GROMACS .gro file of C-alpha atoms in nm:
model
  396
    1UNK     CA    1  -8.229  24.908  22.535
    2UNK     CA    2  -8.465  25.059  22.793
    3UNK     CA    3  -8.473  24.980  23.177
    4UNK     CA    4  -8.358  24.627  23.256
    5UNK     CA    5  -8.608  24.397  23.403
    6UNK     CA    6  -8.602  24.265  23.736
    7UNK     CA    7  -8.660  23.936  23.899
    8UNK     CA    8  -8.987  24.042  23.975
    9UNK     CA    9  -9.113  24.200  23.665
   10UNK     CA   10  -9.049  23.767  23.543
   11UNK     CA   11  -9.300  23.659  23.826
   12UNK     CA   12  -9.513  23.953  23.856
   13UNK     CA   13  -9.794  23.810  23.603
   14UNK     CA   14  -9.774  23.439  23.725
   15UNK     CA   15  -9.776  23.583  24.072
   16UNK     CA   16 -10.049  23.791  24.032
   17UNK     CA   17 -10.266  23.522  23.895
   18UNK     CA   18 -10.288  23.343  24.229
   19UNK     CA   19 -10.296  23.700  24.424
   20UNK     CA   20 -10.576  23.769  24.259
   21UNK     CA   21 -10.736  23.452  24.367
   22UNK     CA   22 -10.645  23.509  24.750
   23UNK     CA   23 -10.321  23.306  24.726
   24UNK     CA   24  -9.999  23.416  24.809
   25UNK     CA   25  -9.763  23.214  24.692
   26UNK     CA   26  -9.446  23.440  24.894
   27UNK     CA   27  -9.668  23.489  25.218
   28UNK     CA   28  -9.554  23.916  25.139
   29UNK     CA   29  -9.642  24.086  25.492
   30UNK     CA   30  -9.920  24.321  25.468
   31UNK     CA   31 -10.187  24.467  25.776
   32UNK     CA   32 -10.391  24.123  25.931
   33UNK     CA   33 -10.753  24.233  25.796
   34UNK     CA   34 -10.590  24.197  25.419
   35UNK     CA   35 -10.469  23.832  25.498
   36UNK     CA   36 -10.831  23.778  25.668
   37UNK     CA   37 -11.030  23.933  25.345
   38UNK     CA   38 -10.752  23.713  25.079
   39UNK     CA   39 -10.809  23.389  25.298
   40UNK     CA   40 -11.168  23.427  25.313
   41UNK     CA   41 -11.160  23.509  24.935
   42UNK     CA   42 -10.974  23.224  24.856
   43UNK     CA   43 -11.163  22.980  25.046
   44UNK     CA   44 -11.432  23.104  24.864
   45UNK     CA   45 -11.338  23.023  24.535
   46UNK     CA   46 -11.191  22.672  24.657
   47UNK     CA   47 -11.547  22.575  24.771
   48UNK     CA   48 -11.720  22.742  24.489
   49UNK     CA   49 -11.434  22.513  24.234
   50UNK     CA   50 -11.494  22.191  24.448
   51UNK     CA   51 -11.902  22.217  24.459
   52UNK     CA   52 -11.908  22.299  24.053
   53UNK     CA   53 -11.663  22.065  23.918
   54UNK     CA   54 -11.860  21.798  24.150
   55UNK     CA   55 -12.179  21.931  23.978
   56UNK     CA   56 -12.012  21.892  23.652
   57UNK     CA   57 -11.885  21.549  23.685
   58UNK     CA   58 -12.254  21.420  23.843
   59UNK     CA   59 -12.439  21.562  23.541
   60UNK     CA   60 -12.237  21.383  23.306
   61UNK     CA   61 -12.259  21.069  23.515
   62UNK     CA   62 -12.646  21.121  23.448
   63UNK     CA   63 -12.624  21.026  23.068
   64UNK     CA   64 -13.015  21.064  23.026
   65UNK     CA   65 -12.930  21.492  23.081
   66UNK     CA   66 -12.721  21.491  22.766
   67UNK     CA   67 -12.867  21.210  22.577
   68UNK     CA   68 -13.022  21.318  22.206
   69UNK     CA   69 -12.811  21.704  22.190
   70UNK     CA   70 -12.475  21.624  22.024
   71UNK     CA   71 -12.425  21.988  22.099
   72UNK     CA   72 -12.499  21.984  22.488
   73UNK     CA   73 -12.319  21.648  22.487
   74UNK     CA   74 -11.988  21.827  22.363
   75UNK     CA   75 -12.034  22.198  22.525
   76UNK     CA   76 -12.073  21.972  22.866
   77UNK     CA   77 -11.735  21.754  22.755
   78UNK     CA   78 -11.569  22.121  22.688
   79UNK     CA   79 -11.672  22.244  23.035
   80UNK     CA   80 -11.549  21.922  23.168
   81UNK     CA   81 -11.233  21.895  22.979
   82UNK     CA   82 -11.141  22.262  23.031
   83UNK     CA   83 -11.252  22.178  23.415
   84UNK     CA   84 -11.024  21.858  23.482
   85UNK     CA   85 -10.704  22.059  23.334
   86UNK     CA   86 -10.762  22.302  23.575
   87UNK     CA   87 -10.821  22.081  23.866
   88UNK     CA   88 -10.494  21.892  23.794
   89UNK     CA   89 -10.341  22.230  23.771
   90UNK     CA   90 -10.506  22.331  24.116
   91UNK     CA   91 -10.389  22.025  24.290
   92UNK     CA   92 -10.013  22.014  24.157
   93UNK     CA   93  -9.978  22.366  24.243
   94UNK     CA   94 -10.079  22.289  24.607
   95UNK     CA   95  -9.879  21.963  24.653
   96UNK     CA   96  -9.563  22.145  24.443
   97UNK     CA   97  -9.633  22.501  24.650
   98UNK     CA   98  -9.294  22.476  24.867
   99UNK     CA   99  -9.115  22.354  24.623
  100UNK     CA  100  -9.188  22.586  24.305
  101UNK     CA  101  -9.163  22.867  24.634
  102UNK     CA  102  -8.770  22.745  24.701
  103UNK     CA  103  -8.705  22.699  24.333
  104UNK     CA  104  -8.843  23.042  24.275
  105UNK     CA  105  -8.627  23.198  24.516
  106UNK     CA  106  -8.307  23.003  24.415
  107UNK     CA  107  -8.339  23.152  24.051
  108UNK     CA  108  -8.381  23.467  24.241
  109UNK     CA  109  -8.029  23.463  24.424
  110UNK     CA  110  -7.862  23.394  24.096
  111UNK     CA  111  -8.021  23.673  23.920
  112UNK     CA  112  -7.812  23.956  23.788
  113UNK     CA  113  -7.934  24.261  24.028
  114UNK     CA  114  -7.687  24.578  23.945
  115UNK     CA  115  -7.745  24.714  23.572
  116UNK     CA  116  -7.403  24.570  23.416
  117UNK     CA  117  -7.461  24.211  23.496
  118UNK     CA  118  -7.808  24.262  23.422
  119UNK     CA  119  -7.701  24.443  23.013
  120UNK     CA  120  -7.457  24.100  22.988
  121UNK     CA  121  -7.701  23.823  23.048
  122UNK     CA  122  -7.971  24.018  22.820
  123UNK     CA  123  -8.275  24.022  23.072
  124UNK     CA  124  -8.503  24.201  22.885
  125UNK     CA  125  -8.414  23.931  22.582
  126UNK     CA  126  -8.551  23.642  22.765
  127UNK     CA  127  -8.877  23.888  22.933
  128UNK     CA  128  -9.207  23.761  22.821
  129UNK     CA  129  -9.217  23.888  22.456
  130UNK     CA  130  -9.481  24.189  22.344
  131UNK     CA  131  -9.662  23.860  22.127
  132UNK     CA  132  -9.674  23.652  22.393
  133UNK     CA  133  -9.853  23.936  22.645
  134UNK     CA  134 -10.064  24.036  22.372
  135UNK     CA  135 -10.176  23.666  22.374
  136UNK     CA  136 -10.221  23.645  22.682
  137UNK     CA  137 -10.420  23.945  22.750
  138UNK     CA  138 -10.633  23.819  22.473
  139UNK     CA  139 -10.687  23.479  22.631
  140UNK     CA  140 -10.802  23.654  22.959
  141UNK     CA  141 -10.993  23.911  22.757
  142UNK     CA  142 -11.150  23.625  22.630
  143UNK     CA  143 -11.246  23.450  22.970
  144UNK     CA  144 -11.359  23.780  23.105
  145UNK     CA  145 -11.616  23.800  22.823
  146UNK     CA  146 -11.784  23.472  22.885
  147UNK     CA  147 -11.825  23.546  23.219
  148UNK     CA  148 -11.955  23.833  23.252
  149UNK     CA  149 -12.163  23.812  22.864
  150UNK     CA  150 -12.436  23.613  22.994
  151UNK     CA  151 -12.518  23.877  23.289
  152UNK     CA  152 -12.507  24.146  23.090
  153UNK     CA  153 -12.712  23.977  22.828
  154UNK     CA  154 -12.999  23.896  23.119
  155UNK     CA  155 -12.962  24.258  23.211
  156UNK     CA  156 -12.994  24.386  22.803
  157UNK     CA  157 -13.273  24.155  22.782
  158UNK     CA  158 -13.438  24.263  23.090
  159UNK     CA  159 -13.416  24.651  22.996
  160UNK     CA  160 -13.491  24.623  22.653
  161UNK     CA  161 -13.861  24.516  22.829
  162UNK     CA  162 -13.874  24.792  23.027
  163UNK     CA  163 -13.871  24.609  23.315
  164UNK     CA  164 -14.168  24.357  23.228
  165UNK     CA  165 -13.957  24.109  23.024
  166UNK     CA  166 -13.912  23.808  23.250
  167UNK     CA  167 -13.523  23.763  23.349
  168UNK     CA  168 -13.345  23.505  23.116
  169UNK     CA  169 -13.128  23.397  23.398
  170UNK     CA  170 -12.848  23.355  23.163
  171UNK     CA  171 -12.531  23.144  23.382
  172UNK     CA  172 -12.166  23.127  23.291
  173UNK     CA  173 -12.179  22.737  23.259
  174UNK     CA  174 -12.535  22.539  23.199
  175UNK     CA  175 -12.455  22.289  23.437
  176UNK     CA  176 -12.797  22.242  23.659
  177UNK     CA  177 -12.663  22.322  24.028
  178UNK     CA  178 -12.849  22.113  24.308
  179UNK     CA  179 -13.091  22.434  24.404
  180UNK     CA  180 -13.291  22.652  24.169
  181UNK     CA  181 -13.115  22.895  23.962
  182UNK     CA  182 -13.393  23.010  23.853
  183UNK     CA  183 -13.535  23.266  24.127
  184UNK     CA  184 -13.379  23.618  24.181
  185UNK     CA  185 -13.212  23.462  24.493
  186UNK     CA  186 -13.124  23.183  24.333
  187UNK     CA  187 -12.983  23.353  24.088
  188UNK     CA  188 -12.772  23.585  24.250
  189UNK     CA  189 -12.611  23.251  24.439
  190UNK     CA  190 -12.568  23.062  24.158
  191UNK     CA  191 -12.380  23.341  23.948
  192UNK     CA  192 -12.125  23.408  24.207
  193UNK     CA  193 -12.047  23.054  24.241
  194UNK     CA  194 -11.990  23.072  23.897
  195UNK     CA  195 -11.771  23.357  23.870
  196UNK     CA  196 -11.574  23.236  24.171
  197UNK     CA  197 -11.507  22.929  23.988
  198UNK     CA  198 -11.433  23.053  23.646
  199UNK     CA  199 -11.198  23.294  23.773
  200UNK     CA  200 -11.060  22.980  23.965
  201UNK     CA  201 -10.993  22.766  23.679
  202UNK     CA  202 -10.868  23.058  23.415
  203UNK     CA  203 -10.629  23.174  23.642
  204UNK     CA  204 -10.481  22.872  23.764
  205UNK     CA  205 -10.471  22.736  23.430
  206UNK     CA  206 -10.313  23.038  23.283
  207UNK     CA  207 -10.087  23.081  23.609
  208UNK     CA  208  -9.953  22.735  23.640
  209UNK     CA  209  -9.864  22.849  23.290
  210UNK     CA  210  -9.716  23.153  23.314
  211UNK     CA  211  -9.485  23.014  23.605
  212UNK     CA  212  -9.336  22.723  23.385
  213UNK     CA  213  -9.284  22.974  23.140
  214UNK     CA  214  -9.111  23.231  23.356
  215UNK     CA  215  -8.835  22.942  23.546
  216UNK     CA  216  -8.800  22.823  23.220
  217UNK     CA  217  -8.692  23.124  23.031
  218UNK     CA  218  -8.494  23.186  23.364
  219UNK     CA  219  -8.316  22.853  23.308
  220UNK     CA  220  -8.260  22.969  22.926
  221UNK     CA  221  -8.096  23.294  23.017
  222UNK     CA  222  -7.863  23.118  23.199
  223UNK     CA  223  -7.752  22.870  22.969
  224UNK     CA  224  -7.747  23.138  22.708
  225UNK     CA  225  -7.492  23.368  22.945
  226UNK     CA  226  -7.273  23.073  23.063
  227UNK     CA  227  -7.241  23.012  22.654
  228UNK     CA  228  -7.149  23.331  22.567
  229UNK     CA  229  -6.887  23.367  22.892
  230UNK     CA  230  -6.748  22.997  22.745
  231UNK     CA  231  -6.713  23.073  22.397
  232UNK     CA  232  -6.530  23.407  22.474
  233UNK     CA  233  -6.249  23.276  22.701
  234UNK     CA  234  -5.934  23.262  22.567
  235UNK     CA  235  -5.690  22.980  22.715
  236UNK     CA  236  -5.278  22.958  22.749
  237UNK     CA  237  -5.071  22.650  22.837
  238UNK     CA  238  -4.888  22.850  23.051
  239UNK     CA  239  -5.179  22.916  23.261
  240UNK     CA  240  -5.291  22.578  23.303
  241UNK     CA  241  -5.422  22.604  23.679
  242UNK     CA  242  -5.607  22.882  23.589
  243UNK     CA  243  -5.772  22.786  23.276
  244UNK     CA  244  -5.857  22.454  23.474
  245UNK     CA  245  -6.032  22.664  23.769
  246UNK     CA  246  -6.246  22.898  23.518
  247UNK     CA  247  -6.377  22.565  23.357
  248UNK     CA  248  -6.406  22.387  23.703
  249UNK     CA  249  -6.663  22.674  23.771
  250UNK     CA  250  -6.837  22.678  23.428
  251UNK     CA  251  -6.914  22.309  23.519
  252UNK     CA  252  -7.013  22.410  23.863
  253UNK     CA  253  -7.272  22.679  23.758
  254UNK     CA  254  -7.418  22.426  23.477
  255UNK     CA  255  -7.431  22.146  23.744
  256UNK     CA  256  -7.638  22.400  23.946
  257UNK     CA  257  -7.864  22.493  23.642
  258UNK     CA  258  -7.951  22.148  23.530
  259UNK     CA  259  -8.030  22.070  23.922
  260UNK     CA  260  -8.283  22.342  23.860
  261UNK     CA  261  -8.392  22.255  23.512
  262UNK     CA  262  -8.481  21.894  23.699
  263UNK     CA  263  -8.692  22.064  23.975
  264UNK     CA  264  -8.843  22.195  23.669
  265UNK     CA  265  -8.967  21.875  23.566
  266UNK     CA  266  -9.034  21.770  23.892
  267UNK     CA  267  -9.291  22.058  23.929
  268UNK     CA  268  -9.462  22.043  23.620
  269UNK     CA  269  -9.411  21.728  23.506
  270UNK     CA  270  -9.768  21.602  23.552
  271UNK     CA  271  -9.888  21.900  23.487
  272UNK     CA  272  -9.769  21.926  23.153
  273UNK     CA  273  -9.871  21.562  23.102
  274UNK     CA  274 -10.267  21.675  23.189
  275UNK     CA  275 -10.203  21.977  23.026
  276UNK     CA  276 -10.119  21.801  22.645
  277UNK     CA  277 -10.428  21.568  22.736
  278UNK     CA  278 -10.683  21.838  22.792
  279UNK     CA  279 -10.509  22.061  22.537
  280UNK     CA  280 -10.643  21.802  22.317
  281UNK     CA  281 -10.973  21.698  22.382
  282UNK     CA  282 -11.028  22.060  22.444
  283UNK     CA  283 -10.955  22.205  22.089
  284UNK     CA  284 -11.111  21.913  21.920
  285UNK     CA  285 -11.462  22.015  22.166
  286UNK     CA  286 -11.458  22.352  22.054
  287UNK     CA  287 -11.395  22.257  21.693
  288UNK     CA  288 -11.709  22.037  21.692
  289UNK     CA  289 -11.893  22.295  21.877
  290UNK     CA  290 -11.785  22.576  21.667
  291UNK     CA  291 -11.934  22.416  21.331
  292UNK     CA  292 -12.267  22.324  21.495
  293UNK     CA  293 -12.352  22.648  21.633
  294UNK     CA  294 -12.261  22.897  21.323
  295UNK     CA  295 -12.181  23.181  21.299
  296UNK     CA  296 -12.348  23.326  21.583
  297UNK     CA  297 -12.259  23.529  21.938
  298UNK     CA  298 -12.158  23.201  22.075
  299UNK     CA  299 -11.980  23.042  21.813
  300UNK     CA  300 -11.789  23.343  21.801
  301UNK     CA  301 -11.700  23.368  22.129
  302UNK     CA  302 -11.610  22.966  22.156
  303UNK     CA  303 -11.441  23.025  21.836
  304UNK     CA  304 -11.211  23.324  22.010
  305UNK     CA  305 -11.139  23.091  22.293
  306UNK     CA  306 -11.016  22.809  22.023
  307UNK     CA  307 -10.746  23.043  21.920
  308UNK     CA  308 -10.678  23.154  22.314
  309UNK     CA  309 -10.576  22.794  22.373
  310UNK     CA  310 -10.425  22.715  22.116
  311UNK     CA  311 -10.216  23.048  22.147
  312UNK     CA  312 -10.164  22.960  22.559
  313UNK     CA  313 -10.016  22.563  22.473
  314UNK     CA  314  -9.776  22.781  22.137
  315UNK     CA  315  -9.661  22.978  22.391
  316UNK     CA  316  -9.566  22.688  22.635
  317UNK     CA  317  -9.387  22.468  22.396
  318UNK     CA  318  -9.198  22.789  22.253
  319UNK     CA  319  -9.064  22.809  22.614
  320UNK     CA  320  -9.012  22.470  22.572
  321UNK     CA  321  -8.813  22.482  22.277
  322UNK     CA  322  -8.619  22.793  22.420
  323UNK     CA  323  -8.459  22.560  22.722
  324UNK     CA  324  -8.423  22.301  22.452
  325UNK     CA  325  -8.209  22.534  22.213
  326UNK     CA  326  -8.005  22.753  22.465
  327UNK     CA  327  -7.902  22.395  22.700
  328UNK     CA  328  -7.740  22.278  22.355
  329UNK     CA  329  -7.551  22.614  22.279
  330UNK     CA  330  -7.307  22.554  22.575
  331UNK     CA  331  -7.198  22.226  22.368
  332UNK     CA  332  -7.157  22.465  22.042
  333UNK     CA  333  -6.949  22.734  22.290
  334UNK     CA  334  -6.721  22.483  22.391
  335UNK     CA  335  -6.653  22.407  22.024
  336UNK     CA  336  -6.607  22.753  21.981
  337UNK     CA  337  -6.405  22.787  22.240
  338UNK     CA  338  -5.990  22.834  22.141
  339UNK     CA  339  -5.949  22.492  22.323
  340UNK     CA  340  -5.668  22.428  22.096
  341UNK     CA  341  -5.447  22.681  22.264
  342UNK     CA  342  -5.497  22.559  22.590
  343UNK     CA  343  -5.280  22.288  22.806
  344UNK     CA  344  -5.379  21.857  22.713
  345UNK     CA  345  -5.554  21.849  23.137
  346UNK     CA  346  -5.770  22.153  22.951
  347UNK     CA  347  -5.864  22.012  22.672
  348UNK     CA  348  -5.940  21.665  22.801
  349UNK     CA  349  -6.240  21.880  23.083
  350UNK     CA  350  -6.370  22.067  22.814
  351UNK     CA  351  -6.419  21.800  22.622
  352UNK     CA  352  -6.571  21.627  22.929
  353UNK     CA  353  -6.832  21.890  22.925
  354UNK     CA  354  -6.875  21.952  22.564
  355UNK     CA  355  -7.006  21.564  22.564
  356UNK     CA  356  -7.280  21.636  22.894
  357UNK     CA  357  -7.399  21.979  22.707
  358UNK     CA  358  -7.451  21.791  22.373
  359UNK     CA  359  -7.763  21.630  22.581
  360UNK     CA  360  -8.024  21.887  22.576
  361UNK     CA  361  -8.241  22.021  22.890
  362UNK     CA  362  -8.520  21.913  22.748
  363UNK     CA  363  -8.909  21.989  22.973
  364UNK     CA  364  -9.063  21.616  22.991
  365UNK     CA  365  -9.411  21.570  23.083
  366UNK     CA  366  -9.347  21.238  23.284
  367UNK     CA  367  -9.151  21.119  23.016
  368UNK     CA  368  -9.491  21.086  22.782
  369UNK     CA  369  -9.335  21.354  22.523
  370UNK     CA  370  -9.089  21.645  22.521
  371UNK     CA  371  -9.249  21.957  22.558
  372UNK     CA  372  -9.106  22.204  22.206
  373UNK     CA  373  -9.215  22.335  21.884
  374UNK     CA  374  -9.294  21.952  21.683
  375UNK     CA  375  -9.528  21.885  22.019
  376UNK     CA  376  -9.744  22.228  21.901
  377UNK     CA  377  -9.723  22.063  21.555
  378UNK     CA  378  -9.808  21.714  21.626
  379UNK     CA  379 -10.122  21.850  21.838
  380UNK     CA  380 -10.239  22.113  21.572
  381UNK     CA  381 -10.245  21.842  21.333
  382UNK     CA  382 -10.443  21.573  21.523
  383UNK     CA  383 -10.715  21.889  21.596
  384UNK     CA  384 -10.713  22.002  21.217
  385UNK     CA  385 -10.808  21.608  21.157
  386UNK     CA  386 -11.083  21.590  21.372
  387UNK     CA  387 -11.204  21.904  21.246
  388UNK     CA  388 -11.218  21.803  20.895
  389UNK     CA  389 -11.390  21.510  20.956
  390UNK     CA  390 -11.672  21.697  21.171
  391UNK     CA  391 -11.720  21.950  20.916
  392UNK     CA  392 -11.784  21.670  20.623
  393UNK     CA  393 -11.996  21.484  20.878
  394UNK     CA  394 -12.238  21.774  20.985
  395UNK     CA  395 -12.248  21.865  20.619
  396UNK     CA  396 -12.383  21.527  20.538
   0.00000   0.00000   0.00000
């Protein structure tokens, strides 16, 4: 079995994603010259996000930049696509802080702490698989790679001359910034706005992520545990007023999970909405980009972040489909359960609650679609579309 997880071994990842970025979401105490240095970080990378995605959004507004390069037109659309997702993702997060901060700690009271409760709800079952880490670290792998590949291909470049080799002056993103990029100063400026706001974007967009996933597999476990508790008791007629009060608080505690399943929606809701949108527009991008550029350094590496997002949205509908499948198991329990040997006032409030469990918990992205498996399907489908009919056009 191993050592049992703990509440936070679930949010350490989607935690440390906004940590990282200077944000803490649990305000943790720690000496005042670390809050200074994470504050100052973190306004940092706000203003460096703000100044580039306003950058972004002017360049495309001046249609004469792009004009004549079907491939600039749709790296710039990738950039902006990728871009918008994240600022939707920066912007719920901010607005939902307090709320996904309460909802976080509500999940935490609940949690199983000593090592028996912990073995009967099967924590480690509903942990973040070993898959879905390995995709993950891949994703960020990925990210890390195209932001630091163009430096170190400057620097290569600039060795490789010995030092008389002008500087490429290689960037993260080609969008043209409103000074010149192209002067060791310059340079330097420009590259650490970059980074700041690349690092801003992945890890919002992955964390945002990460912390749907986590409440949501939280949410699962306890569906799956009140289930198994459900489907295991045994009632009497003779005990009547006791087989009444255990079901009284089975309906209580799934009363208090769907409460939390709805904060769930509230939260994410229009996040997930974006999120499908961007999802998208961004796979078809990097399709289209992939096949014009070849099999080269870069159409590798856009090719490697294909399957990265691809992987990130499997992984979110799989949660998806998790809540989906373990809300609708408390219906099957109660089915299961020997209702027949209990009293007719028994039978008439299980069946009360058999009928509310047959609706599933289902993660809605503002009621557009449900967020599960056929979503992942339906999306993979519309790409793989799009991508055939690229491929025939460029090879005409």
């Amino acid at each position: 079995m191993g050592e049992q997880r703990s509440y936070g071994d679930y949010t350490y990842m989607a935690h440390m994603m906004f940590k990282t970025l200077g944000y803490d979401l649990f305000d943790s105490p720690r000496p005042r010259w670390q809050n200074l240095l994470l504050r100052s970080y973190f306004v940092l990378c706000v203003v460096s996000n703000f100044y580039e995605a306003s950058m972004v959004t002017y360049r495309i507004l001046q249609w004469e930049s792009l004009a004549g390069s079907p491939s600039k037109t749709m790296r710039q659309g990738l950039h902006f696509f990728y871009m918008f997702s994240a600022q939707v993702k920066f912007v719920t997060f901010i607005i939902y802080r307090q709320r996904l901060r309460l909802l976080s700690n509500n999940l935490r009271k609940i949690y199983p702490h000593d090592d028996q409760k912990q073995e009967k709800y099967h924590v480690n079952r509903f942990y973040l698989s070993r898959t879905t880490r390995f995709v993950l670290c891949l994703y960020y792998f990925t990210m890390v790679l195209m932001a630091l590949g163009p430096l170190i291909q400057s620097c290569i470049m600039y060795l490789i001359g010995f030092g008389k080799a002008e500087i490429s002056y290689q960037r993260i993103f080609p969008t043209r910034l409103s000074f010149d990029s192209e002067t060791p100063l310059g340079y330097v400026v420009a590259y650490v706005i970059d980074f700041t706001y690349s690092q801003l974007i992945v890890n919002v967009s992955l964390g945002t992520d990460l912390w749907m996933m986590c409440i949501s597999s939280q949410i699962s476990m306890h569906f799956a545990y009140l289930a198994k508790v459900l489907s295991s008791y045994c009632p009497r007629r003779e005990k009547e007023g006791q087989d009444c009060y255990f079901l009284a608080g089975v309906v209580k505690r799934h009363q208090l999970i769907l409460s939390y399943h709805q904060d769930v929606n509230n939260v994410f809701g229009l996040l997930l909405a974006s999120n499908l949108f961007t999802t998208a527009s961004l796979l078809c991008c990097m399709a289209y980009y992939t096949v014009v550029q070849g099999f080269n350094m870069e159409g590798i590496s856009y090719m490697m972040l294909f399957v990265s997002v691809a992987a990130q949205f499997y992984m979110v509908s799989l949660h998806g489909q998790m809540l989906i499948d373990f809300s609708t198991k408390i219906a099957e329990a109660a089915y299961e359960n020997r209702w027949y040997d209990g009293s007719l006032r028994y039978k008439k409030k299980i069946l009360i609650l058999m009928g509310r469990a047959q609706r599933p918990a289902e993660i809605s992205a503002r009621g557009i679609i449900i967020i599960s498996l056929d979503t992942f399907k339906i999306l993979m489908t519309i790409t793989y579309r799009y991508f055939a009919v690229i491929r025939q056009t460029v090879e005409k």
